[in-house]
Amino acid sequence: MAKNAGGVLLPVSADPGKGDGEAALFKGSAMTRRGAVAALSYMSCSVLLVMFNKAALSSYKFPCANVITLLQMVCSTCLLYVLRRLKIISFTNSETSVPSDSLFFVPFRILLRTSPLSLSYLLYMLASMESVRGVNVPMYTTLRRTTVAFTMTMEYFLAKQKHTPPIIGSVALIVFGAFIAGARDLSFDARGYAIVFVANITTAVYLATINRIGKSSGLNSFGLMWCNGLVCGPAVLFLTYIQGDLKKTIEFPYLYSPGFQVVLLFSCILAFLLNYTIFWNTILNSALTQSMCGNLKDFFTVGLGWVLFGGLPFDLLNVIGQGLGFVGSGMYAYCKIKGK
């Protein structure tokens, strides 16, 4: 936890040594109240961020997804720097573990130790941002639901974590529903679908890496976000430069449009909050729970996407597939809350 000047506690990670005594959601539940708050916070931020990113890339037809990623990264890093310099937050679980006058607020060895997490975050950010462009919002959320299968696989290989038959069954139902929903997508785009699946793989690697490195690095959620920004920011800047995205951005006709600037502003704010809640939720709960939260929030993403952006004609198979996915997510949530 981090304290601000007024003594208010800001949730940043699972407090060491307090996990066993933390209040459960209700008697017999495997999820704590803080875990439930973290999950709900993530779902809210994720729904809103998809809407604003979609508005920038599709409604305004902004051609440079990597520039949005760069802006989000720069804003997050600058905000973290100011908050840490003012001592409103800390980057570690122990205030005395890192000198306050350290150049980067964390030792260089910690930066190296978290570099696999930062690299997986870079791939996750770039693939996720590009994936939202090529498909409509309902189908985007449908295909993204298959991430849970990739996450379960990565958890097994990276952390040797095994799951019970009910959990495996709920994941299988979600994946089956995703394929049913996309069986007759009239707006099928092979490239768009491929990018979404690449985003699924990078997301699974990123979440599993958070679970593996995040808990052992000594850094809290803010500290992990800070390291990601320091490592990935220069890489994204170099990428946008060699691709000519910075020039395209300067020449973009809506660059000075108040509407477009508001969309970018909210996109940057929500990206910061989303990254924070991803760390918080994954550390408090698990990588698979984080993926399942992504499925549960899709109900709202699909509804808002249909209303605001359209792009997917009504189809019975799609509705059935969406329903199966939500049932599978509900099954997982039930098993998690009940401790099965």
Short mmCIF file of C-alpha atoms in Angstrom, two decimals:
data_model
loop_
_atom_site.label_atom_id
_atom_site.label_comp_id
_atom_site.label_asym_id
_atom_site.label_seq_id
_atom_site.Cartn_x
_atom_site.Cartn_y
_atom_site.Cartn_z
CA MET A 1 0.00 0.00 0.00
CA ALA A 2 1.11 3.62 -0.60
CA LYS A 3 0.27 6.61 1.57
CA ASN A 4 -0.51 10.06 0.28
CA ALA A 5 0.08 13.25 2.19
CA GLY A 6 -3.23 12.90 4.02
CA GLY A 7 -2.52 9.36 5.12
CA VAL A 8 -5.00 7.76 2.71
CA LEU A 9 -4.02 4.30 1.63
CA LEU A 10 -3.77 3.63 -2.08
CA PRO A 11 -4.08 -0.05 -3.07
CA VAL A 12 -1.05 -1.08 -5.07
CA SER A 13 -0.38 -4.76 -4.43
CA ALA A 14 -1.10 -7.71 -2.26
CA ASP A 15 0.33 -6.85 1.13
CA PRO A 16 2.89 -9.42 2.16
CA GLY A 17 1.83 -11.51 5.08
CA LYS A 18 -1.77 -10.29 5.08
CA GLY A 19 -3.28 -12.54 2.51
CA ASP A 20 -4.48 -15.19 4.95
CA GLY A 21 -6.15 -12.74 7.28
CA GLU A 22 -7.83 -10.58 4.65
CA ALA A 23 -11.62 -10.42 4.70
CA ALA A 24 -13.26 -12.80 2.25
CA LEU A 25 -15.99 -11.59 -0.08
CA PHE A 26 -18.33 -13.73 2.00
CA LYS A 27 -17.95 -16.79 4.21
CA GLY A 28 -16.25 -19.61 2.33
CA SER A 29 -15.29 -17.43 -0.63
CA ALA A 30 -11.86 -17.83 -2.23
CA MET A 31 -11.89 -14.17 -3.35
CA THR A 32 -11.23 -11.32 -0.95
CA ARG A 33 -13.12 -8.04 -0.93
CA ARG A 34 -10.04 -6.23 -2.23
CA GLY A 35 -9.80 -8.84 -4.98
CA ALA A 36 -13.41 -8.17 -5.97
CA VAL A 37 -12.83 -4.38 -6.03
CA ALA A 38 -9.72 -4.88 -8.17
CA ALA A 39 -11.64 -7.07 -10.62
CA LEU A 40 -14.56 -4.64 -10.94
CA SER A 41 -12.19 -1.67 -11.34
CA TYR A 42 -10.34 -3.42 -14.16
CA MET A 43 -13.56 -4.28 -16.00
CA SER A 44 -14.84 -0.69 -15.85
CA CYS A 45 -11.58 0.80 -17.15
CA SER A 46 -11.25 -1.80 -19.89
CA VAL A 47 -14.72 -1.21 -21.34
CA LEU A 48 -14.22 2.55 -21.51
CA LEU A 49 -10.71 2.31 -22.97
CA VAL A 50 -11.84 0.07 -25.84
CA MET A 51 -14.55 2.60 -26.69
CA PHE A 52 -12.17 5.57 -26.76
CA ASN A 53 -9.49 3.69 -28.71
CA LYS A 54 -12.10 2.56 -31.22
CA ALA A 55 -13.35 6.13 -31.56
CA ALA A 56 -9.83 7.41 -32.30
CA LEU A 57 -8.87 4.67 -34.75
CA SER A 58 -12.21 4.13 -36.54
CA SER A 59 -14.48 7.14 -36.06
CA TYR A 60 -11.69 9.69 -36.57
CA LYS A 61 -9.68 7.25 -38.75
CA PHE A 62 -6.44 8.08 -36.97
CA PRO A 63 -3.81 6.04 -38.88
CA CYS A 64 -1.15 5.63 -36.17
CA ALA A 65 -2.05 3.20 -33.38
CA ASN A 66 1.56 3.21 -32.17
CA VAL A 67 1.41 6.96 -31.54
CA ILE A 68 -1.56 6.45 -29.21
CA THR A 69 0.44 3.75 -27.43
CA LEU A 70 3.37 6.17 -27.11
CA LEU A 71 1.16 8.96 -25.76
CA GLN A 72 -0.37 6.61 -23.21
CA MET A 73 3.07 5.48 -22.10
CA VAL A 74 4.50 9.01 -21.84
CA CYS A 75 1.49 10.28 -19.87
CA SER A 76 1.59 7.32 -17.48
CA THR A 77 5.35 7.67 -16.88
CA CYS A 78 5.15 11.43 -16.33
CA LEU A 79 2.23 11.04 -13.91
CA LEU A 80 4.08 8.33 -11.98
CA TYR A 81 7.18 10.53 -11.79
CA VAL A 82 5.25 13.48 -10.38
CA LEU A 83 3.36 11.34 -7.85
CA ARG A 84 6.58 9.63 -6.72
CA ARG A 85 8.56 12.88 -6.56
CA LEU A 86 5.82 14.38 -4.37
CA LYS A 87 5.91 11.18 -2.27
CA ILE A 88 2.21 10.58 -2.81
CA ILE A 89 3.00 7.01 -3.90
CA SER A 90 5.90 4.60 -3.58
CA PHE A 91 7.21 2.07 -6.09
CA THR A 92 8.10 -0.69 -3.63
CA ASN A 93 6.39 -2.78 -0.99
CA SER A 94 9.02 -1.61 1.52
CA GLU A 95 9.76 2.11 1.80
CA THR A 96 13.36 1.44 2.86
CA SER A 97 14.23 -1.00 0.06
CA VAL A 98 15.08 1.72 -2.49
CA PRO A 99 16.88 5.02 -1.76
CA SER A 100 14.58 8.01 -2.28
CA ASP A 101 17.26 9.86 -4.23
CA SER A 102 17.83 6.99 -6.70
CA LEU A 103 18.00 8.36 -10.28
CA PHE A 104 15.21 6.12 -11.55
CA PHE A 105 13.62 5.49 -8.12
CA VAL A 106 14.48 1.79 -8.50
CA PRO A 107 17.90 0.10 -8.70
CA PHE A 108 19.26 -0.79 -12.13
CA ARG A 109 19.29 -4.48 -11.16
CA ILE A 110 15.52 -4.32 -10.62
CA LEU A 111 15.09 -2.79 -14.07
CA LEU A 112 17.03 -5.72 -15.53
CA ARG A 113 15.05 -8.21 -13.48
CA THR A 114 11.74 -6.83 -14.72
CA SER A 115 12.89 -6.48 -18.35
CA PRO A 116 11.06 -9.69 -19.47
CA LEU A 117 7.87 -8.19 -18.06
CA SER A 118 8.55 -4.89 -19.84
CA LEU A 119 9.21 -6.59 -23.18
CA SER A 120 6.05 -8.69 -22.91
CA TYR A 121 4.15 -5.49 -22.01
CA LEU A 122 5.52 -3.79 -25.14
CA LEU A 123 4.32 -6.62 -27.38
CA TYR A 124 0.98 -6.70 -25.56
CA MET A 125 0.43 -2.96 -25.98
CA LEU A 126 1.35 -2.84 -29.67
CA ALA A 127 -0.66 -5.93 -30.63
CA SER A 128 -3.71 -4.94 -28.56
CA MET A 129 -3.83 -1.43 -29.99
CA GLU A 130 -3.55 -2.63 -33.59
CA SER A 131 -6.05 -5.46 -33.10
CA VAL A 132 -8.95 -3.13 -32.31
CA ARG A 133 -8.68 -1.50 -35.75
CA GLY A 134 -9.26 -4.46 -38.08
CA VAL A 135 -12.49 -5.91 -36.66
CA ASN A 136 -15.75 -4.53 -35.33
CA VAL A 137 -16.13 -4.19 -31.55
CA PRO A 138 -18.50 -7.16 -30.98
CA MET A 139 -16.26 -9.56 -32.93
CA TYR A 140 -13.15 -8.06 -31.32
CA THR A 141 -14.46 -8.90 -27.86
CA THR A 142 -15.58 -12.35 -29.05
CA LEU A 143 -12.14 -13.27 -30.37
CA ARG A 144 -10.38 -11.74 -27.37
CA ARG A 145 -12.28 -14.13 -25.11
CA THR A 146 -10.11 -16.98 -26.36
CA THR A 147 -7.25 -15.35 -24.44
CA VAL A 148 -8.21 -17.45 -21.40
CA ALA A 149 -7.04 -20.64 -23.14
CA PHE A 150 -3.68 -19.08 -23.95
CA THR A 151 -3.38 -17.74 -20.39
CA MET A 152 -4.10 -21.14 -18.86
CA THR A 153 -1.41 -22.67 -21.07
CA MET A 154 1.15 -20.00 -20.19
CA GLU A 155 0.41 -20.35 -16.46
CA TYR A 156 1.12 -24.06 -16.71
CA PHE A 157 4.44 -23.65 -18.52
CA LEU A 158 5.71 -20.59 -16.60
CA ALA A 159 4.33 -21.25 -13.11
CA LYS A 160 3.38 -24.96 -13.26
CA GLN A 161 -0.10 -23.98 -12.15
CA LYS A 162 -2.83 -26.56 -12.66
CA HIS A 163 -6.58 -26.02 -12.60
CA THR A 164 -9.57 -28.09 -11.58
CA PRO A 165 -11.95 -29.74 -14.10
CA PRO A 166 -14.72 -27.14 -13.51
CA ILE A 167 -12.29 -24.33 -14.35
CA ILE A 168 -11.03 -26.14 -17.47
CA GLY A 169 -14.64 -26.79 -18.50
CA SER A 170 -15.57 -23.11 -18.18
CA VAL A 171 -12.58 -22.12 -20.34
CA ALA A 172 -13.51 -24.71 -22.98
CA LEU A 173 -17.08 -23.37 -23.07
CA ILE A 174 -15.80 -19.81 -23.60
CA VAL A 175 -13.54 -20.84 -26.48
CA PHE A 176 -16.30 -22.93 -28.07
CA GLY A 177 -18.69 -19.98 -27.81
CA ALA A 178 -16.14 -17.68 -29.46
CA PHE A 179 -15.87 -19.96 -32.50
CA ILE A 180 -19.66 -20.31 -32.72
CA ALA A 181 -20.07 -16.53 -32.56
CA GLY A 182 -17.58 -15.98 -35.37
CA ALA A 183 -18.80 -18.78 -37.62
CA ARG A 184 -20.83 -16.47 -39.86
CA ASP A 185 -19.18 -13.11 -39.37
CA LEU A 186 -20.17 -11.25 -42.53
CA SER A 187 -17.37 -8.72 -42.01
CA PHE A 188 -14.63 -11.38 -41.83
CA ASP A 189 -11.13 -9.93 -42.18
CA ALA A 190 -8.35 -12.55 -42.11
CA ARG A 191 -5.65 -10.01 -41.26
CA GLY A 192 -7.77 -8.47 -38.51
CA TYR A 193 -8.51 -11.89 -37.02
CA ALA A 194 -4.84 -12.87 -37.13
CA ILE A 195 -3.78 -9.70 -35.31
CA VAL A 196 -6.39 -10.32 -32.60
CA PHE A 197 -5.03 -13.83 -32.02
CA VAL A 198 -1.48 -12.43 -31.84
CA ALA A 199 -2.80 -9.98 -29.24
CA ASN A 200 -4.30 -12.92 -27.33
CA ILE A 201 -0.93 -14.69 -27.19
CA THR A 202 0.95 -11.57 -26.08
CA THR A 203 -1.72 -10.86 -23.45
CA ALA A 204 -1.38 -14.38 -22.04
CA VAL A 205 2.41 -14.07 -21.86
CA TYR A 206 2.14 -10.64 -20.23
CA LEU A 207 -0.34 -11.74 -17.53
CA ALA A 208 1.60 -14.90 -16.73
CA THR A 209 4.81 -12.84 -16.48
CA ILE A 210 3.14 -10.39 -14.08
CA ASN A 211 2.14 -13.30 -11.88
CA ARG A 212 5.68 -14.73 -12.00
CA ILE A 213 7.86 -11.60 -11.73
CA GLY A 214 5.51 -9.10 -10.09
CA LYS A 215 5.28 -10.92 -6.78
CA SER A 216 9.02 -11.56 -6.48
CA SER A 217 10.45 -8.21 -7.64
CA GLY A 218 9.65 -6.25 -4.47
CA LEU A 219 7.83 -3.65 -6.57
CA ASN A 220 4.18 -2.76 -6.21
CA SER A 221 1.81 -2.04 -9.09
CA PHE A 222 3.08 1.53 -9.54
CA GLY A 223 6.68 0.34 -9.54
CA LEU A 224 6.02 -2.27 -12.20
CA MET A 225 4.26 0.33 -14.36
CA TRP A 226 7.24 2.68 -13.89
CA CYS A 227 9.74 0.05 -15.05
CA ASN A 228 7.56 -0.74 -18.05
CA GLY A 229 7.53 2.92 -19.04
CA LEU A 230 11.30 3.36 -18.71
CA VAL A 231 12.08 0.29 -20.81
CA CYS A 232 9.29 0.45 -23.38
CA GLY A 233 8.94 4.20 -23.94
CA PRO A 234 12.18 4.65 -25.92
CA ALA A 235 11.44 1.50 -27.94
CA VAL A 236 7.98 2.72 -28.97
CA LEU A 237 9.36 6.19 -29.79
CA PHE A 238 12.01 4.64 -32.06
CA LEU A 239 9.37 2.44 -33.73
CA THR A 240 7.03 5.35 -34.46
CA TYR A 241 9.93 7.38 -35.85
CA ILE A 242 11.21 4.77 -38.32
CA GLN A 243 7.67 4.00 -39.49
CA GLY A 244 6.96 7.68 -40.19
CA ASP A 245 4.04 7.74 -37.74
CA LEU A 246 5.14 11.00 -36.14
CA LYS A 247 4.98 12.78 -39.51
CA LYS A 248 1.57 11.26 -40.24
CA THR A 249 0.36 12.47 -36.88
CA ILE A 250 1.48 16.04 -37.54
CA GLU A 251 -0.33 15.95 -40.90
CA PHE A 252 -3.49 14.35 -39.47
CA PRO A 253 -6.44 16.66 -40.36
CA TYR A 254 -8.25 16.23 -37.01
CA LEU A 255 -5.15 16.67 -34.85
CA TYR A 256 -6.35 20.00 -33.44
CA SER A 257 -10.01 19.04 -33.31
CA PRO A 258 -11.31 19.43 -29.72
CA GLY A 259 -13.29 16.20 -30.06
CA PHE A 260 -10.26 14.19 -31.14
CA GLN A 261 -8.08 15.71 -28.42
CA VAL A 262 -10.68 14.84 -25.77
CA VAL A 263 -10.73 11.26 -27.07
CA LEU A 264 -6.92 11.06 -26.84
CA LEU A 265 -6.92 12.59 -23.35
CA PHE A 266 -9.41 10.08 -21.99
CA SER A 267 -7.59 7.27 -23.77
CA CYS A 268 -4.34 8.20 -21.95
CA ILE A 269 -6.07 8.53 -18.57
CA LEU A 270 -7.89 5.23 -18.95
CA ALA A 271 -4.73 3.48 -20.15
CA PHE A 272 -2.99 4.51 -16.91
CA LEU A 273 -5.91 3.29 -14.80
CA LEU A 274 -6.20 0.09 -16.83
CA ASN A 275 -2.51 -0.79 -16.44
CA TYR A 276 -2.76 -0.14 -12.71
CA THR A 277 -5.85 -2.33 -12.28
CA ILE A 278 -4.31 -5.12 -14.41
CA PHE A 279 -1.35 -5.33 -12.03
CA TRP A 280 -3.56 -4.99 -8.98
CA ASN A 281 -6.06 -7.63 -10.10
CA THR A 282 -3.45 -10.12 -11.36
CA ILE A 283 -1.33 -9.89 -8.19
CA LEU A 284 -4.31 -10.06 -5.82
CA ASN A 285 -6.11 -12.82 -7.71
CA SER A 286 -4.38 -14.62 -10.63
CA ALA A 287 -3.57 -14.31 -14.32
CA LEU A 288 -6.50 -16.56 -15.23
CA THR A 289 -8.89 -14.54 -13.09
CA GLN A 290 -7.65 -11.41 -14.87
CA SER A 291 -8.46 -13.03 -18.24
CA MET A 292 -11.89 -14.10 -16.99
CA CYS A 293 -12.62 -10.55 -15.86
CA GLY A 294 -11.87 -9.54 -19.42
CA ASN A 295 -14.61 -11.91 -20.55
CA LEU A 296 -17.19 -10.79 -18.02
CA LYS A 297 -16.81 -7.12 -18.97
CA ASP A 298 -17.34 -8.04 -22.64
CA PHE A 299 -21.11 -8.02 -22.09
CA PHE A 300 -20.95 -4.25 -21.72
CA THR A 301 -18.32 -3.81 -24.42
CA VAL A 302 -20.41 -5.74 -26.95
CA GLY A 303 -23.55 -3.76 -26.10
CA LEU A 304 -21.85 -0.36 -26.28
CA GLY A 305 -19.97 -1.37 -29.43
CA TRP A 306 -23.17 -2.34 -31.19
CA VAL A 307 -24.87 0.93 -30.19
CA LEU A 308 -21.96 3.31 -30.86
CA PHE A 309 -20.09 1.72 -33.78
CA GLY A 310 -22.26 -1.04 -35.26
CA GLY A 311 -20.48 -3.21 -37.83
CA LEU A 312 -22.05 -6.59 -37.07
CA PRO A 313 -25.46 -7.59 -38.52
CA PHE A 314 -27.74 -9.60 -36.21
CA ASP A 315 -27.03 -13.31 -36.46
CA LEU A 316 -28.46 -16.10 -34.30
CA LEU A 317 -25.18 -18.03 -34.19
CA ASN A 318 -23.38 -14.94 -32.97
CA VAL A 319 -25.92 -14.44 -30.19
CA ILE A 320 -25.65 -18.11 -29.17
CA GLY A 321 -21.86 -17.93 -29.17
CA GLN A 322 -21.86 -14.74 -27.12
CA GLY A 323 -24.25 -16.40 -24.66
CA LEU A 324 -22.03 -19.47 -24.28
CA GLY A 325 -19.05 -17.24 -23.58
CA PHE A 326 -20.88 -15.35 -20.86
CA VAL A 327 -22.11 -18.61 -19.31
CA GLY A 328 -18.54 -19.94 -19.25
CA SER A 329 -17.31 -16.73 -17.62
CA GLY A 330 -20.09 -16.96 -15.08
CA MET A 331 -19.14 -20.57 -14.29
CA TYR A 332 -15.56 -19.54 -13.65
CA ALA A 333 -16.65 -16.63 -11.44
CA TYR A 334 -18.87 -18.96 -9.44
CA CYS A 335 -16.05 -21.48 -8.94
CA LYS A 336 -13.62 -18.73 -7.97
CA ILE A 337 -15.96 -17.07 -5.49
CA LYS A 338 -17.03 -20.38 -3.98
CA GLY A 339 -13.44 -21.55 -3.72
CA LYS A 340 -13.87 -24.61 -5.95
#
